[in-house]
Amino acid sequence: MIERIETGERSSKIVKHNGVAYLTGQVAEGETIQDQVRACLQKIDDLLQQAGSSREDMLRVTIWLADMKDFAGLNEVWNAWVPTGHAPARACGEAKLARPELKVEFIVDAAYD
């Protein structure tokens, strides 16, 4: 069975299937990369909880940066947020994001019970 949570015209915030919760891409506003990363990670925490999952259950995270010069700032916040011993598989690349003020977007897949 596929469960869709907070489904809109374009996408669902969460799609659950076969023990995996797929979160829609998360972006946030903020002056610095650290501000945007913190805001995104808070949104991810909220969605993981809503999906019956947690940081410890993340399987894979894809991160898009508008500019790779922000890689160190991203990792500064990310490393403090990821639970020790529970780092997901991760990819990070550079991409043009939907709006010029956006610096980062996260896509998360996580296990749930």
PDB file of N, CA and C in Angstrom, residues 3 5-6 13-16 19-24 26 39-61 78 81-83 86-88 106-113:
ATOM      1  N   GLU A   3       0.964   5.222   0.998  1.00  0.00           N
ATOM      2  CA  GLU A   3       0.286   6.258   1.779  1.00  0.00           C
ATOM      3  C   GLU A   3       0.904   7.606   1.428  1.00  0.00           C
ATOM      4  N   ILE A   5       0.907  11.681   2.323  1.00  0.00           N
ATOM      5  CA  ILE A   5       0.583  12.600   3.410  1.00  0.00           C
ATOM      6  C   ILE A   5       0.762  14.029   2.919  1.00  0.00           C
ATOM      7  N   GLU A   6      -0.224  14.852   3.200  1.00  0.00           N
ATOM      8  CA  GLU A   6      -0.233  16.254   2.775  1.00  0.00           C
ATOM      9  C   GLU A   6      -0.004  16.367   1.267  1.00  0.00           C
ATOM     10  N   LYS A  13       3.996  15.826   0.716  1.00  0.00           N
ATOM     11  CA  LYS A  13       5.101  16.105   1.645  1.00  0.00           C
ATOM     12  C   LYS A  13       5.838  14.824   1.986  1.00  0.00           C
ATOM     13  N   ILE A  14       5.054  13.731   2.118  1.00  0.00           N
ATOM     14  CA  ILE A  14       5.616  12.425   2.472  1.00  0.00           C
ATOM     15  C   ILE A  14       4.886  11.365   1.659  1.00  0.00           C
ATOM     16  N   VAL A  15       5.639  10.403   1.130  1.00  0.00           N
ATOM     17  CA  VAL A  15       5.051   9.212   0.526  1.00  0.00           C
ATOM     18  C   VAL A  15       5.682   8.015   1.234  1.00  0.00           C
ATOM     19  N   LYS A  16       4.811   7.158   1.790  1.00  0.00           N
ATOM     20  CA  LYS A  16       5.279   5.975   2.524  1.00  0.00           C
ATOM     21  C   LYS A  16       4.926   4.718   1.732  1.00  0.00           C
ATOM     22  N   GLY A  19       7.888   0.307   4.035  1.00  0.00           N
ATOM     23  CA  GLY A  19       8.830   0.594   5.113  1.00  0.00           C
ATOM     24  C   GLY A  19       9.748   1.774   4.872  1.00  0.00           C
ATOM     25  N   VAL A  20       9.555   2.497   3.757  1.00  0.00           N
ATOM     26  CA  VAL A  20      10.387   3.661   3.464  1.00  0.00           C
ATOM     27  C   VAL A  20       9.498   4.894   3.325  1.00  0.00           C
ATOM     28  N   ALA A  21       9.903   5.972   3.989  1.00  0.00           N
ATOM     29  CA  ALA A  21       9.233   7.269   3.862  1.00  0.00           C
ATOM     30  C   ALA A  21      10.096   8.147   2.974  1.00  0.00           C
ATOM     31  N   TYR A  22       9.506   8.656   1.912  1.00  0.00           N
ATOM     32  CA  TYR A  22      10.184   9.539   0.970  1.00  0.00           C
ATOM     33  C   TYR A  22       9.688  10.959   1.239  1.00  0.00           C
ATOM     34  N   LEU A  23      10.587  11.849   1.611  1.00  0.00           N
ATOM     35  CA  LEU A  23      10.210  13.229   1.905  1.00  0.00           C
ATOM     36  C   LEU A  23      10.414  14.096   0.674  1.00  0.00           C
ATOM     37  N   THR A  24       9.498  15.022   0.468  1.00  0.00           N
ATOM     38  CA  THR A  24       9.661  15.971  -0.623  1.00  0.00           C
ATOM     39  C   THR A  24      10.875  16.860  -0.338  1.00  0.00           C
ATOM     40  N   GLN A  26      13.269  19.743   0.670  1.00  0.00           N
ATOM     41  CA  GLN A  26      13.095  20.781   1.677  1.00  0.00           C
ATOM     42  C   GLN A  26      14.047  21.941   1.420  1.00  0.00           C
ATOM     43  N   ALA A  39      17.207  25.616   9.190  1.00  0.00           N
ATOM     44  CA  ALA A  39      15.762  25.656   8.950  1.00  0.00           C
ATOM     45  C   ALA A  39      15.289  24.415   8.198  1.00  0.00           C
ATOM     46  N   CYS A  40      16.044  23.980   7.215  1.00  0.00           N
ATOM     47  CA  CYS A  40      15.691  22.764   6.471  1.00  0.00           C
ATOM     48  C   CYS A  40      15.705  21.545   7.385  1.00  0.00           C
ATOM     49  N   LEU A  41      16.722  21.442   8.214  1.00  0.00           N
ATOM     50  CA  LEU A  41      16.837  20.278   9.086  1.00  0.00           C
ATOM     51  C   LEU A  41      15.708  20.243  10.113  1.00  0.00           C
ATOM     52  N   GLN A  42      15.244  21.399  10.561  1.00  0.00           N
ATOM     53  CA  GLN A  42      14.086  21.430  11.459  1.00  0.00           C
ATOM     54  C   GLN A  42      12.844  20.921  10.734  1.00  0.00           C
ATOM     55  N   LYS A  43      12.671  21.327   9.482  1.00  0.00           N
ATOM     56  CA  LYS A  43      11.543  20.828   8.686  1.00  0.00           C
ATOM     57  C   LYS A  43      11.638  19.313   8.506  1.00  0.00           C
ATOM     58  N   ILE A  44      12.845  18.830   8.266  1.00  0.00           N
ATOM     59  CA  ILE A  44      13.056  17.389   8.091  1.00  0.00           C
ATOM     60  C   ILE A  44      12.723  16.653   9.380  1.00  0.00           C
ATOM     61  N   ASP A  45      13.174  17.170  10.526  1.00  0.00           N
ATOM     62  CA  ASP A  45      12.815  16.559  11.812  1.00  0.00           C
ATOM     63  C   ASP A  45      11.300  16.433  11.943  1.00  0.00           C
ATOM     64  N   ASP A  46      10.582  17.502  11.624  1.00  0.00           N
ATOM     65  CA  ASP A  46       9.120  17.511  11.739  1.00  0.00           C
ATOM     66  C   ASP A  46       8.485  16.478  10.802  1.00  0.00           C
ATOM     67  N   LEU A  47       8.961  16.416   9.566  1.00  0.00           N
ATOM     68  CA  LEU A  47       8.407  15.453   8.604  1.00  0.00           C
ATOM     69  C   LEU A  47       8.740  14.012   8.996  1.00  0.00           C
ATOM     70  N   LEU A  48       9.956  13.789   9.470  1.00  0.00           N
ATOM     71  CA  LEU A  48      10.325  12.439   9.914  1.00  0.00           C
ATOM     72  C   LEU A  48       9.410  11.983  11.041  1.00  0.00           C
ATOM     73  N   GLN A  49       9.153  12.860  11.985  1.00  0.00           N
ATOM     74  CA  GLN A  49       8.261  12.520  13.090  1.00  0.00           C
ATOM     75  C   GLN A  49       6.860  12.209  12.564  1.00  0.00           C
ATOM     76  N   GLN A  50       6.380  13.030  11.657  1.00  0.00           N
ATOM     77  CA  GLN A  50       5.051  12.827  11.069  1.00  0.00           C
ATOM     78  C   GLN A  50       4.976  11.487  10.335  1.00  0.00           C
ATOM     79  N   ALA A  51       6.092  11.054   9.765  1.00  0.00           N
ATOM     80  CA  ALA A  51       6.139   9.792   9.023  1.00  0.00           C
ATOM     81  C   ALA A  51       6.346   8.582   9.931  1.00  0.00           C
ATOM     82  N   GLY A  52       6.546   8.818  11.242  1.00  0.00           N
ATOM     83  CA  GLY A  52       6.827   7.712  12.150  1.00  0.00           C
ATOM     84  C   GLY A  52       8.269   7.273  12.071  1.00  0.00           C
ATOM     85  N   SER A  53       9.154   8.199  11.738  1.00  0.00           N
ATOM     86  CA  SER A  53      10.570   7.915  11.558  1.00  0.00           C
ATOM     87  C   SER A  53      11.391   8.882  12.411  1.00  0.00           C
ATOM     88  N   SER A  54      12.693   8.907  12.184  1.00  0.00           N
ATOM     89  CA  SER A  54      13.575   9.782  12.958  1.00  0.00           C
ATOM     90  C   SER A  54      14.913   9.939  12.229  1.00  0.00           C
ATOM     91  N   ARG A  55      15.739  10.807  12.768  1.00  0.00           N
ATOM     92  CA  ARG A  55      17.095  10.987  12.201  1.00  0.00           C
ATOM     93  C   ARG A  55      17.854   9.668  12.164  1.00  0.00           C
ATOM     94  N   GLU A  56      17.674   8.861  13.191  1.00  0.00           N
ATOM     95  CA  GLU A  56      18.393   7.584  13.282  1.00  0.00           C
ATOM     96  C   GLU A  56      17.983   6.607  12.188  1.00  0.00           C
ATOM     97  N   ASP A  57      16.817   6.847  11.581  1.00  0.00           N
ATOM     98  CA  ASP A  57      16.287   5.931  10.569  1.00  0.00           C
ATOM     99  C   ASP A  57      16.504   6.406   9.135  1.00  0.00           C
ATOM    100  N   MET A  58      17.213   7.524   8.956  1.00  0.00           N
ATOM    101  CA  MET A  58      17.460   8.010   7.591  1.00  0.00           C
ATOM    102  C   MET A  58      18.304   7.000   6.827  1.00  0.00           C
ATOM    103  N   LEU A  59      17.913   6.737   5.595  1.00  0.00           N
ATOM    104  CA  LEU A  59      18.635   5.808   4.730  1.00  0.00           C
ATOM    105  C   LEU A  59      19.548   6.541   3.756  1.00  0.00           C
ATOM    106  N   ARG A  60      18.981   7.579   3.130  1.00  0.00           N
ATOM    107  CA  ARG A  60      19.724   8.298   2.092  1.00  0.00           C
ATOM    108  C   ARG A  60      19.291   9.759   2.098  1.00  0.00           C
ATOM    109  N   VAL A  61      20.277  10.640   1.916  1.00  0.00           N
ATOM    110  CA  VAL A  61      20.004  12.072   1.802  1.00  0.00           C
ATOM    111  C   VAL A  61      20.743  12.595   0.575  1.00  0.00           C
ATOM    112  N   TRP A  78      25.331  20.277   9.421  1.00  0.00           N
ATOM    113  CA  TRP A  78      24.959  18.875   9.197  1.00  0.00           C
ATOM    114  C   TRP A  78      25.645  17.950  10.194  1.00  0.00           C
ATOM    115  N   TRP A  81      24.118  17.842  13.517  1.00  0.00           N
ATOM    116  CA  TRP A  81      22.722  17.385  13.515  1.00  0.00           C
ATOM    117  C   TRP A  81      22.587  15.870  13.383  1.00  0.00           C
ATOM    118  N   VAL A  82      23.442  15.240  12.586  1.00  0.00           N
ATOM    119  CA  VAL A  82      23.330  13.800  12.331  1.00  0.00           C
ATOM    120  C   VAL A  82      23.762  13.025  13.580  1.00  0.00           C
ATOM    121  N   PRO A  83      22.914  12.094  14.043  1.00  0.00           N
ATOM    122  CA  PRO A  83      23.275  11.321  15.230  1.00  0.00           C
ATOM    123  C   PRO A  83      24.512  10.455  14.983  1.00  0.00           C
ATOM    124  N   HIS A  86      24.747   7.006  13.019  1.00  0.00           N
ATOM    125  CA  HIS A  86      23.535   6.837  12.215  1.00  0.00           C
ATOM    126  C   HIS A  86      23.564   7.682  10.941  1.00  0.00           C
ATOM    127  N   ALA A  87      24.741   7.990  10.443  1.00  0.00           N
ATOM    128  CA  ALA A  87      24.841   8.798   9.228  1.00  0.00           C
ATOM    129  C   ALA A  87      24.231   8.028   8.051  1.00  0.00           C
ATOM    130  N   PRO A  88      23.372   8.679   7.280  1.00  0.00           N
ATOM    131  CA  PRO A  88      22.789   8.018   6.105  1.00  0.00           C
ATOM    132  C   PRO A  88      23.775   8.012   4.938  1.00  0.00           C
ATOM    133  N   PHE A 106      17.307  19.689   0.404  1.00  0.00           N
ATOM    134  CA  PHE A 106      17.533  18.337   0.927  1.00  0.00           C
ATOM    135  C   PHE A 106      16.423  17.412   0.459  1.00  0.00           C
ATOM    136  N   ILE A 107      16.788  16.195   0.074  1.00  0.00           N
ATOM    137  CA  ILE A 107      15.830  15.147  -0.257  1.00  0.00           C
ATOM    138  C   ILE A 107      16.183  13.944   0.617  1.00  0.00           C
ATOM    139  N   VAL A 108      15.215  13.467   1.393  1.00  0.00           N
ATOM    140  CA  VAL A 108      15.483  12.446   2.415  1.00  0.00           C
ATOM    141  C   VAL A 108      14.588  11.236   2.190  1.00  0.00           C
ATOM    142  N   ASP A 109      15.191  10.046   2.323  1.00  0.00           N
ATOM    143  CA  ASP A 109      14.476   8.782   2.368  1.00  0.00           C
ATOM    144  C   ASP A 109      14.815   8.153   3.719  1.00  0.00           C
ATOM    145  N   ALA A 110      13.797   7.661   4.437  1.00  0.00           N
ATOM    146  CA  ALA A 110      14.035   7.105   5.764  1.00  0.00           C
ATOM    147  C   ALA A 110      13.156   5.888   6.001  1.00  0.00           C
ATOM    148  N   ALA A 111      13.647   4.955   6.789  1.00  0.00           N
ATOM    149  CA  ALA A 111      12.857   3.809   7.199  1.00  0.00           C
ATOM    150  C   ALA A 111      11.854   4.231   8.265  1.00  0.00           C
ATOM    151  N   TYR A 112      10.745   3.509   8.349  1.00  0.00           N
ATOM    152  CA  TYR A 112       9.755   3.741   9.413  1.00  0.00           C
ATOM    153  C   TYR A 112       9.178   2.395   9.830  1.00  0.00           C
ATOM    154  N   ASP A 113       8.621   2.360  11.010  1.00  0.00           N
ATOM    155  CA  ASP A 113       7.982   1.127  11.497  1.00  0.00           C
ATOM    156  C   ASP A 113       6.501   1.161  11.254  1.00  0.00           C
TER     157      ASP A 113
END
